[in-house]
Coordinates of C-alpha atoms in Angstrom, one line a residue:
X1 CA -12.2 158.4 146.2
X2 CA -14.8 160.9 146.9
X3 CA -18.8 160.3 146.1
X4 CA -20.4 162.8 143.1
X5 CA -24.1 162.9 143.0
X6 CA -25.1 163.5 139.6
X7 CA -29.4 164.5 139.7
X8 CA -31.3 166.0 137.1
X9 CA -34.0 166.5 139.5
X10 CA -34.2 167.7 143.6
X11 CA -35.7 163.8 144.4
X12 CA -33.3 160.5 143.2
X13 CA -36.0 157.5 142.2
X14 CA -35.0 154.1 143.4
X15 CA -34.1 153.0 140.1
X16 CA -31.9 155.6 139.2
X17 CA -28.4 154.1 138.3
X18 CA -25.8 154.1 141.1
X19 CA -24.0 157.3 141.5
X20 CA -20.8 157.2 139.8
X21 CA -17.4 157.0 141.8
X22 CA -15.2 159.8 140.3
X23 CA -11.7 159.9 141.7
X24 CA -10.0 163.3 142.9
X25 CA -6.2 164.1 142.3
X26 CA -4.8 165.0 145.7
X27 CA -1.9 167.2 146.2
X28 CA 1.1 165.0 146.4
X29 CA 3.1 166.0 149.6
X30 CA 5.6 163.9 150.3
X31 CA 8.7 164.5 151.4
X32 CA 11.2 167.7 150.5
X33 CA 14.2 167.2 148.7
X34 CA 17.3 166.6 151.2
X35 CA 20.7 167.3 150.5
X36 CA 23.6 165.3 150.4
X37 CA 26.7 165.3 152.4
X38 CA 29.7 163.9 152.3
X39 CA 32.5 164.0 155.1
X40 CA 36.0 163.5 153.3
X41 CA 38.6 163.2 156.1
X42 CA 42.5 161.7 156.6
X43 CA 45.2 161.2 159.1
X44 CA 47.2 164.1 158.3
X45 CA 46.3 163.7 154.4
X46 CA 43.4 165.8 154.0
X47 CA 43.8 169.7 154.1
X48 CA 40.8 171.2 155.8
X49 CA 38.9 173.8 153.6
X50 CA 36.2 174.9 156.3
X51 CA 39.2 174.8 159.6
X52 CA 42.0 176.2 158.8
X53 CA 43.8 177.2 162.4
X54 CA 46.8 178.8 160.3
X55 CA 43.9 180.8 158.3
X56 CA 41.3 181.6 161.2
X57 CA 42.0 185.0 161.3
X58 CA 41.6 186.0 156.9
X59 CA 38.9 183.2 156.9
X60 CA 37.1 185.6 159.6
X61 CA 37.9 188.3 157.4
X62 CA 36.8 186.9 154.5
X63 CA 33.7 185.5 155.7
X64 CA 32.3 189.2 156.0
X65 CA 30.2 191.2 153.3
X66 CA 29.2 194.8 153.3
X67 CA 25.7 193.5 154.7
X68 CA 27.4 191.7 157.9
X69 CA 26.1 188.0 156.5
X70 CA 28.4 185.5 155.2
X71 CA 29.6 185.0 151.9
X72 CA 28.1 181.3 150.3
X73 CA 31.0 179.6 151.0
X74 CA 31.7 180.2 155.0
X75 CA 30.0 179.4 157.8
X76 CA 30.1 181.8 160.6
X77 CA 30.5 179.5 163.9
X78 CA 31.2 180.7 167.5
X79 CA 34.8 179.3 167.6
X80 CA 35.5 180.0 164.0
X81 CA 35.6 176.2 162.8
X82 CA 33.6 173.1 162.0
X83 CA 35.2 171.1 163.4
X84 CA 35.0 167.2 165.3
X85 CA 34.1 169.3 168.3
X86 CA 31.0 170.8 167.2
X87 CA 27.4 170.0 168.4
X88 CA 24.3 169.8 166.6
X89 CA 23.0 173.3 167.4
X90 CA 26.1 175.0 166.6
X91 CA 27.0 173.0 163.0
X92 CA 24.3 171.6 161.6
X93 CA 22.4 174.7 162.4
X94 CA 25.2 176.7 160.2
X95 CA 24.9 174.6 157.2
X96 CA 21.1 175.1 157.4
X97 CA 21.2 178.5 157.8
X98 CA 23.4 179.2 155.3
X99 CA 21.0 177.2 152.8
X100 CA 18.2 179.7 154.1
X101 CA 19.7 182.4 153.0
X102 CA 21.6 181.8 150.0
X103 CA 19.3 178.9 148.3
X104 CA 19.3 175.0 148.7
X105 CA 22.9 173.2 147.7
X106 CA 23.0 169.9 144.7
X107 CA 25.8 168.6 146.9
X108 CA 27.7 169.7 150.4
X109 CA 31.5 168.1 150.7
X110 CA 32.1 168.7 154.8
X111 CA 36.5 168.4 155.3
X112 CA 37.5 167.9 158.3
X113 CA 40.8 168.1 160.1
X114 CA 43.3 165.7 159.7
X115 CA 43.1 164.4 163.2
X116 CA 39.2 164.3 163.5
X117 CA 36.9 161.6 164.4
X118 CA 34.3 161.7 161.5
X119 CA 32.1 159.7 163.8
X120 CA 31.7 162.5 165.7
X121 CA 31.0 164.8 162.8
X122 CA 28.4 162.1 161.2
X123 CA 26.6 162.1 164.5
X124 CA 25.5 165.4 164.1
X125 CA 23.7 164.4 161.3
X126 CA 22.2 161.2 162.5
X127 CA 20.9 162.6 165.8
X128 CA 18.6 165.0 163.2
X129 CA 17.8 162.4 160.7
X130 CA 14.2 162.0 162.2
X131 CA 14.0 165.7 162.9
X132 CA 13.4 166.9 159.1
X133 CA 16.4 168.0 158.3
X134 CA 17.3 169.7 155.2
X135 CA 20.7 167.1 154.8
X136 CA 21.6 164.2 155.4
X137 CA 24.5 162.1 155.3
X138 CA 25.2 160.4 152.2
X139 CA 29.0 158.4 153.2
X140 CA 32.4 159.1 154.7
X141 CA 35.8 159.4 152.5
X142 CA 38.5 158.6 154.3
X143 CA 42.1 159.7 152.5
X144 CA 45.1 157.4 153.7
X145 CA 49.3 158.6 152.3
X146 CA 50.4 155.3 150.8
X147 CA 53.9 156.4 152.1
X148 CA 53.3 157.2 155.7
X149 CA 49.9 155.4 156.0
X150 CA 51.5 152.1 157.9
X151 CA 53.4 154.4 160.6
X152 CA 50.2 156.0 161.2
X153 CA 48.2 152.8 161.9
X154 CA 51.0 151.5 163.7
X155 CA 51.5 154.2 166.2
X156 CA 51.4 153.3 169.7
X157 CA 48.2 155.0 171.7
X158 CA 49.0 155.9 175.4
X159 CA 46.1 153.1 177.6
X160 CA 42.4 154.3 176.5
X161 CA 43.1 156.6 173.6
X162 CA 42.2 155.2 170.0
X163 CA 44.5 155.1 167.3
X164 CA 42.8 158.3 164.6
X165 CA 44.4 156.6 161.5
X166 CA 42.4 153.3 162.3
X167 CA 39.7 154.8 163.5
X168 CA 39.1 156.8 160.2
X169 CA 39.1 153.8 158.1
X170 CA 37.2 151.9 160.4
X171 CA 33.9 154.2 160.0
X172 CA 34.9 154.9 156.0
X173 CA 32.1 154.2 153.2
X174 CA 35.1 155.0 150.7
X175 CA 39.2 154.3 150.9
X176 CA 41.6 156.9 149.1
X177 CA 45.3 155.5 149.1
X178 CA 47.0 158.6 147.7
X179 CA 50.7 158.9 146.8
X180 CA 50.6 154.9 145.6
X181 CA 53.9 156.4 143.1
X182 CA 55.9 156.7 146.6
X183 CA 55.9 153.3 147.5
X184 CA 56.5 149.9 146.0
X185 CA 54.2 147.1 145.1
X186 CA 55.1 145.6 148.2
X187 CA 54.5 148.1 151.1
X188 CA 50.9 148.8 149.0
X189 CA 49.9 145.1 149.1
X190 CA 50.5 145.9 152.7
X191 CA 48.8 148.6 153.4
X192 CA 45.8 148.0 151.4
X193 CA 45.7 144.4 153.3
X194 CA 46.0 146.7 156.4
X195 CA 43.1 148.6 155.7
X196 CA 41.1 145.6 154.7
X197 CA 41.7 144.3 158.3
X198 CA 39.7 147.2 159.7
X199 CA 37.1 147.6 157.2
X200 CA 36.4 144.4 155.5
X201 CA 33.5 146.3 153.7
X202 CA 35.4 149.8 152.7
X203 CA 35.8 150.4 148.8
X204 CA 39.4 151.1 147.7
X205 CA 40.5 153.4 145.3
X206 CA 44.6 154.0 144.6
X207 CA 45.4 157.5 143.2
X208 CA 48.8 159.0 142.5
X209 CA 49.7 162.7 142.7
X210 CA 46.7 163.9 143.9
X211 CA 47.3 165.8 147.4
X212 CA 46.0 169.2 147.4
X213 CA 48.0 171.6 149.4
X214 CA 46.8 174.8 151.4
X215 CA 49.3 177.5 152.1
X216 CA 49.0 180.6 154.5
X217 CA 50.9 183.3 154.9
X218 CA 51.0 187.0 156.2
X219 CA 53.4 189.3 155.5
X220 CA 53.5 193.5 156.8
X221 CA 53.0 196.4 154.6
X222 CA 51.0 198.0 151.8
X223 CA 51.7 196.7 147.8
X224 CA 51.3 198.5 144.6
X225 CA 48.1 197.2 143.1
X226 CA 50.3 197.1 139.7
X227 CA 53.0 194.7 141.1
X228 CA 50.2 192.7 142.4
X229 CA 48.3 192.6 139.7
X230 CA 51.6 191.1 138.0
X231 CA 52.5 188.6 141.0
X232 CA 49.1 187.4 140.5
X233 CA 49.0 187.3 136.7
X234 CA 52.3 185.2 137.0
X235 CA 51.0 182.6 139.3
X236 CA 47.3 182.1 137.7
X237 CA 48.2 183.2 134.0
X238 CA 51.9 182.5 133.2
X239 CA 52.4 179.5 135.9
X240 CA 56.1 180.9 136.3
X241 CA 56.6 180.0 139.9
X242 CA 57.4 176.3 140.7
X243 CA 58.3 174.4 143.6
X244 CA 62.0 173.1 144.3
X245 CA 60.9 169.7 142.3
X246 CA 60.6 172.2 139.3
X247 CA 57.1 171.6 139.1
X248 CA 54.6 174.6 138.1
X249 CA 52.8 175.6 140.7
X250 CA 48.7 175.0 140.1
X251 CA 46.6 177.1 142.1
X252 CA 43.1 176.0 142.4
X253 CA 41.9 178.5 144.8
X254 CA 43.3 182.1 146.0
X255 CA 41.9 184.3 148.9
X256 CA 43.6 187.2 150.9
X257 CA 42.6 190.3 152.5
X258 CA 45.3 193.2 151.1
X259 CA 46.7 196.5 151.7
X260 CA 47.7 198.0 148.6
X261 CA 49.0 201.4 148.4
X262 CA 46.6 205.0 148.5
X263 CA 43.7 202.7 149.5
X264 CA 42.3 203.8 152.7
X265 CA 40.2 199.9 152.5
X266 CA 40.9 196.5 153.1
X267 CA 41.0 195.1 149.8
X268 CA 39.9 191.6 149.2
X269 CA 40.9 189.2 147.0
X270 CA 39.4 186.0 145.0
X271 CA 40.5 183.6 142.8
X272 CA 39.7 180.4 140.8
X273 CA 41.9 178.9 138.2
X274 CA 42.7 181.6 136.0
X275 CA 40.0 184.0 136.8
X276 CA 40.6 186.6 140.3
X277 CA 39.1 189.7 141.1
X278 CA 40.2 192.5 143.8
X279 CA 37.5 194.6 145.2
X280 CA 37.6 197.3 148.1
X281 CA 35.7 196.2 151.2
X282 CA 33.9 198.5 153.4
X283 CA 36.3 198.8 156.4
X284 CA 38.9 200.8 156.7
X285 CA 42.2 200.1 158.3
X286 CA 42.1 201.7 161.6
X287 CA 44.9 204.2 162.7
X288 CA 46.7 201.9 165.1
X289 CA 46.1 198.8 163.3
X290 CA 49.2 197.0 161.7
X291 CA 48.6 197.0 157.7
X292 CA 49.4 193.2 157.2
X293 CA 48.4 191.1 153.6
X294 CA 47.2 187.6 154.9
X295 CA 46.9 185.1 152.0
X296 CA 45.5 181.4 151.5
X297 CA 46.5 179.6 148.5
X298 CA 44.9 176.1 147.6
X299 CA 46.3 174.1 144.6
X300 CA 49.1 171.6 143.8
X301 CA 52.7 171.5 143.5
X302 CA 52.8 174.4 145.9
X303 CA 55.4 175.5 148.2
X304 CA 54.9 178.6 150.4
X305 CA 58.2 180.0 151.4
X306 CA 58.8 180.0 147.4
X307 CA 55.2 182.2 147.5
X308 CA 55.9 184.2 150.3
X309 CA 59.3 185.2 148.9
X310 CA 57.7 186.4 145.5
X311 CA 55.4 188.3 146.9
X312 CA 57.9 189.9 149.1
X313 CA 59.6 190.2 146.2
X314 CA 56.9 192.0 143.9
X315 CA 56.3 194.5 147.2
X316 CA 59.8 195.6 146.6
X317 CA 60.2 195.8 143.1
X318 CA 59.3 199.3 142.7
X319 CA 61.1 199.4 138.9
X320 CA 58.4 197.3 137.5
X321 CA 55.7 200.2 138.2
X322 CA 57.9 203.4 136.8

């Protein structure tokens, strides 16, 4: 509270009534909003969306706008990844700078690669937690193959090295079992004992069917925007490709960087669901350089020599075009 003279004249007589106490609204300045992140990891389960070693290259190229800065969903890092390895100043920085420049996030999901140590990732995040950071950690998924999830908590270690699969669970705020339609009721009583053994705290959820997949491939030459248009309208559209189960492929998410025919550009492509776009990018393929499509599919049910061999396929059907 502040004190408000009220006088009618320039002198205050000792009887006057006691000023009167008014209160004043102060600015309320507490804290900024922080964002929320969740690592979601797995031995071998989990497909990495921000480290794809199969994908560094079109990732690289993808990451690339006619300004120079990234597109909203990359981070530009010196080794190309965001990975277990990173430091503070190198991946905590990104996700901050990319929030600088393309607007705060409701929610970031960090994936790491299937052999990472999420405690290594989380650290990151609680070395700056009294540093004013923009995020923070909110918890750590931890994904775990009902079929193969014993063998890989069973695996011998050489002396001194720690066993990832355990490891994993042991620092998990959540439990996946995936796959529980591979197994019987027996070998899940076992493994979900298992992983109550490690973490006696960890919530458990059991899920069937639910592994997303991510396929990479390149393949050499230049395609007739036509027959790509068509191999793409298949896939998203008409789901005609399945796997060898005989399963529709479902493609969540499509990238690639392209060379179609009489376009002197890269040509870059996005999809989601059933909604894609191809637009030209600002470089040009150099003389010398090797015209090669590089594609990155993520979905369900999918099987990439079954991809790579229709596109291959729609590159050489030149009958569809005439």
């Amino acid at each position: 509270y502040r004190l408000s003279l009220v006088q009618e004249s320039s002198v205050m007589e000792e009887e006057d009534e006691c000023p009167e106490l008014v209160p004043i609204k102060e600015k309320q300045t507490g804290p900024a909003v922080q964002i929320p992140v969740t690592i979601i990891t797995g031995y071998l389960e989990v497909e990495p969306v921000l480290c794809w070693s199969a994908g560094s290259a079109l990732e690289k190229s993808l990451a690339v706008s006619q300004a120079g800065e990234l597109y909203e969903e990359w981070l530009a890092l010196r080794n190309g990844r965001l990975c277990c390895s990173v430091k503070y100043d190198n991946g905590l920085k990104a996700i901050e700078n990319l929030m600088e420049k393309k607007g705060k996030f409701d929610y970031i999901l960090l994936e790491t690669t299937g052999l990472a140590d999420p405690g290594a990732v989380a650290s990151m995040f609680w070395v700056d937690a009294e540093l004013g950071s923009d995020v923070y950690l909110d918890g750590i998924v931890t994904v775990i193959d009902a079929k193969y999830g014993m063998q890989h908590l069973t695996e011998e270690k050489p002396e001194g090295l720690i066993n990832e699969a355990a490891r994993q669970i042991a620092l998990a705020d959540l439990t996946i079992i995936n796959k529980t339609d591979l197994v019987n009721e027996s070998e899940l009583v076992e493994l979900r004992d298992t992983v109550r053994s490690i973490n006696g705290l960890v919530k458990i959820l059991e899920t069937q069917k639910s592994s997303m997949l991510t396929i990479t491939f390149e393949v050499p030459g230049s395609v007739s925007e036509d027959l790509l248009n068509i191999f793409i309208q298949n896939l998203l559209w008409e789901k005609t490709f399945k796997n060898e189960a005989g399963l529709p492929m479902a493609v969540i998410r499509l990238k690639g960087i392209l060379s179609v025919q009489q376009k002197q550009k890269k040509v870059m492509l996005h999809g989601v669901h059933e909604l894609y776009e191809l637009d030209e990018t600002p470089e040009f393929w150099a003389d010398q350089e090797p015209r090669i499509n590089r594609l990155v599919f993520i979905g369900r049910n999918l099987d990439g020599e079954i991809l790579k061999k229709e596109f291959i396929s729609a590159m050489s059907n030149k009958d569809c075009v005439e």
